[in-house]
Tab-separated table of C-alpha atoms in Angstrom:
chain	number	residue	atom	x	y	z
I	1	MET	CA	-7.668	0.783	6.028
I	2	LYS	CA	-4.099	1.747	6.667
I	3	VAL	CA	-1.173	1.941	4.256
I	4	VAL	CA	2.508	2.538	4.470
I	5	ILE	CA	3.683	3.843	1.121
I	6	GLN	CA	7.317	3.999	0.201
I	7	ARG	CA	8.669	5.845	-2.801
I	8	VAL	CA	11.045	3.389	-4.423
I	9	SER	CA	13.578	3.312	-7.217
I	10	SER	CA	13.022	-0.464	-7.226
I	11	ALA	CA	11.056	-3.060	-5.288
I	12	SER	CA	10.276	-6.754	-5.559
I	13	VAL	CA	8.354	-9.516	-3.819
I	14	THR	CA	9.633	-13.090	-3.644
I	15	ILE	CA	7.708	-16.143	-2.436
I	16	GLU	CA	9.565	-19.433	-1.985
I	17	ALA	CA	12.476	-18.284	-4.170
I	18	ASN	CA	10.106	-17.163	-6.979
I	19	GLN	CA	9.932	-13.464	-7.741
I	20	VAL	CA	6.215	-12.656	-8.116
I	21	ALA	CA	6.430	-8.870	-8.507
I	22	SER	CA	9.058	-6.346	-9.516
I	23	ILE	CA	8.953	-2.620	-10.296
I	24	GLN	CA	11.318	0.231	-10.872
I	25	ASN	CA	10.272	3.835	-10.214
I	26	GLY	CA	7.064	3.953	-8.176
I	27	LEU	CA	5.466	2.956	-4.878
I	28	LEU	CA	5.578	-0.050	-2.615
I	29	ILE	CA	2.238	-0.060	-0.791
I	30	LEU	CA	1.809	-2.093	2.392
I	31	LEU	CA	-1.931	-2.471	3.037
I	32	GLY	CA	-3.604	-3.319	6.348
I	33	ILE	CA	-7.348	-3.967	6.506
I	34	VAL	CA	-9.749	-3.907	9.469
I	35	GLU	CA	-13.218	-5.456	9.639
I	36	ASP	CA	-15.142	-2.184	9.279
I	37	ASP	CA	-13.367	-1.042	6.103
I	38	LEU	CA	-15.749	-0.264	3.251
I	39	GLN	CA	-15.715	0.672	-0.431
I	40	ASP	CA	-15.526	4.324	0.633
I	41	ASP	CA	-12.191	3.619	2.362
I	42	ILE	CA	-10.897	1.925	-0.786
I	43	ASP	CA	-11.999	4.747	-3.098
I	44	TRP	CA	-10.601	7.517	-0.903
I	45	LEU	CA	-7.294	5.773	-0.230
I	46	SER	CA	-6.686	4.762	-3.840
I	47	ASN	CA	-7.368	8.295	-5.069
I	48	LYS	CA	-5.111	9.753	-2.365
I	49	ILE	CA	-2.242	7.398	-3.220
I	50	VAL	CA	-2.203	7.950	-6.999
I	51	ASN	CA	-2.472	11.740	-6.638
I	52	LEU	CA	-0.146	12.289	-3.663
I	53	ARG	CA	2.595	14.653	-4.857
I	54	ILE	CA	5.717	12.918	-3.534
I	55	PHE	CA	7.831	12.580	-6.682
I	56	ASN	CA	10.341	15.192	-7.766
I	57	ASP	CA	9.680	17.604	-10.599
I	58	GLU	CA	12.318	19.186	-12.861
I	59	ASN	CA	13.299	21.530	-9.981
I	60	ASN	CA	13.834	18.603	-7.607
I	61	VAL	CA	10.721	19.565	-5.611
I	62	MET	CA	8.178	16.922	-4.567
I	63	ASN	CA	5.435	18.164	-6.853
I	64	LYS	CA	4.466	15.165	-9.003
I	65	SER	CA	2.208	12.215	-8.310
I	66	LEU	CA	2.532	8.540	-9.159
I	67	LYS	CA	0.031	9.180	-11.934
I	68	ASP	CA	2.040	12.167	-13.236
I	69	ILE	CA	5.250	10.164	-13.542
I	70	GLU	CA	3.424	7.086	-14.878
I	71	GLY	CA	5.085	5.102	-12.101
I	72	ASP	CA	4.443	1.533	-11.083
I	73	ALA	CA	3.072	0.071	-7.864
I	74	ILE	CA	3.222	-3.107	-5.822
I	75	VAL	CA	0.568	-3.791	-3.170
I	76	VAL	CA	1.445	-6.164	-0.333
I	77	SER	CA	-1.058	-7.248	2.317
I	78	GLN	CA	0.240	-6.414	5.796
I	79	PHE	CA	-2.042	-7.312	8.702
I	80	THR	CA	0.688	-6.307	11.163
I	81	LEU	CA	-0.007	-2.634	10.399
I	82	HIS	CA	-2.913	-2.935	12.835
I	83	ALA	CA	-0.833	-4.392	15.674
I	84	LEU	CA	-1.801	-3.302	19.163
I	85	THR	CA	1.287	-2.926	21.348
I	86	LYS	CA	-0.027	-1.116	24.414
I	87	LYS	CA	-0.014	-4.151	26.722
I	88	GLY	CA	2.846	-6.578	27.114
I	89	ASN	CA	5.489	-7.391	24.546
I	90	ARG	CA	3.543	-9.613	22.170
I	91	PRO	CA	1.603	-7.574	19.599
I	92	SER	CA	-2.102	-8.304	19.265
I	93	TYR	CA	-3.597	-8.437	15.790
I	94	ILE	CA	-7.226	-8.604	16.895
I	95	LYS	CA	-8.124	-5.443	14.914
I	96	ALA	CA	-6.895	-6.895	11.619
I	97	ALA	CA	-9.667	-8.298	9.419
I	98	LYS	CA	-9.912	-12.052	9.034
I	99	PRO	CA	-9.177	-13.468	5.558
I	100	ASP	CA	-12.855	-13.909	4.613
I	101	ILE	CA	-13.272	-10.134	4.907
I	102	ALA	CA	-9.746	-8.985	4.095
I	103	ILE	CA	-9.150	-10.901	0.851
I	104	PRO	CA	-12.129	-9.449	-1.077
I	105	LEU	CA	-11.278	-5.943	0.176
I	106	TYR	CA	-7.620	-6.433	-0.773
I	107	LYS	CA	-8.575	-7.527	-4.294
I	108	THR	CA	-11.045	-4.658	-4.643
I	109	PHE	CA	-8.393	-2.171	-3.496
I	110	VAL	CA	-5.929	-3.447	-6.119
I	111	LYS	CA	-8.599	-3.189	-8.860
I	112	GLN	CA	-9.509	0.352	-7.794
I	113	LEU	CA	-5.847	1.360	-7.755
I	114	GLU	CA	-5.492	0.003	-11.293
I	115	ILE	CA	-8.492	2.064	-12.404
I	116	ASP	CA	-7.228	5.239	-10.733
I	117	LEU	CA	-3.665	4.755	-11.948
I	118	GLY	CA	-4.649	3.594	-15.419
I	119	LYS	CA	-2.296	0.625	-15.467
I	120	HIS	CA	-1.661	-2.837	-14.036
I	121	VAL	CA	-0.658	-2.982	-10.367
I	122	GLN	CA	1.529	-5.823	-9.177
I	123	THR	CA	0.912	-7.639	-5.905
I	124	GLY	CA	2.297	-10.034	-3.404
I	125	GLU	CA	0.183	-13.021	-2.361
I	126	PHE	CA	-2.301	-12.595	0.462
I	127	GLY	CA	-1.239	-14.623	3.516
I	128	ALA	CA	2.005	-15.884	2.000
I	129	ASP	CA	5.420	-15.682	3.629
I	130	MET	CA	6.876	-12.972	1.395
I	131	LYS	CA	10.321	-11.493	1.114
I	132	VAL	CA	10.015	-7.829	0.157
I	133	GLU	CA	13.051	-5.963	-1.133
I	134	LEU	CA	13.154	-2.280	-1.910
I	135	ILE	CA	15.361	0.693	-2.430
I	136	ASN	CA	13.535	3.534	-0.714
I	137	ASP	CA	14.056	6.675	-2.784
I	138	GLY	CA	14.614	9.738	-0.645
I	139	PRO	CA	13.841	8.074	1.713
I	140	VAL	CA	10.142	8.877	1.435
I	141	THR	CA	7.790	6.837	3.632
I	142	ILE	CA	4.234	7.952	4.429
I	143	ILE	CA	1.521	6.371	6.580
I	144	ILE	CA	-2.106	7.014	5.635
I	145	ASP	CA	-5.150	5.800	7.559
I	146	SER	CA	-8.536	6.062	5.842
I	147	LYS	CA	-10.180	6.473	9.260
I	148	ASN	CA	-8.367	9.824	9.592
I	149	LYS	CA	-9.618	11.343	6.333
I	150	GLU	CA	-11.735	14.059	7.940
């Protein structure tokens, strides 16, 4: 499981001119899933995300977590995070999990994030053509891969 997290002062997701998610201070989380991802990947990644100290404290030092600031989150499925670009100019997405595997893992990840964060987490729509807007705060953008946790 791989994520790109962006610290945002605002973010939203629109599908066919309908805004389906919108947050202010928090994280936009782009989530890519591969076929061998398991509950352990979900648990580790969710815990890492909510406790990652990337928000400023009173001294303007990145010392607070999403949980500490009671921030919001949007999770957007992003199979392109697992693009293979070594050969040719057309990315291959063969490593990305197919919907029958990815959708249940995506939903489970969102539920786990809600448990760890202690609040509702907004989402895009799996497989939809989404327009994602954000104001990256900092900018702070971090990539985390659950396969690199050790």
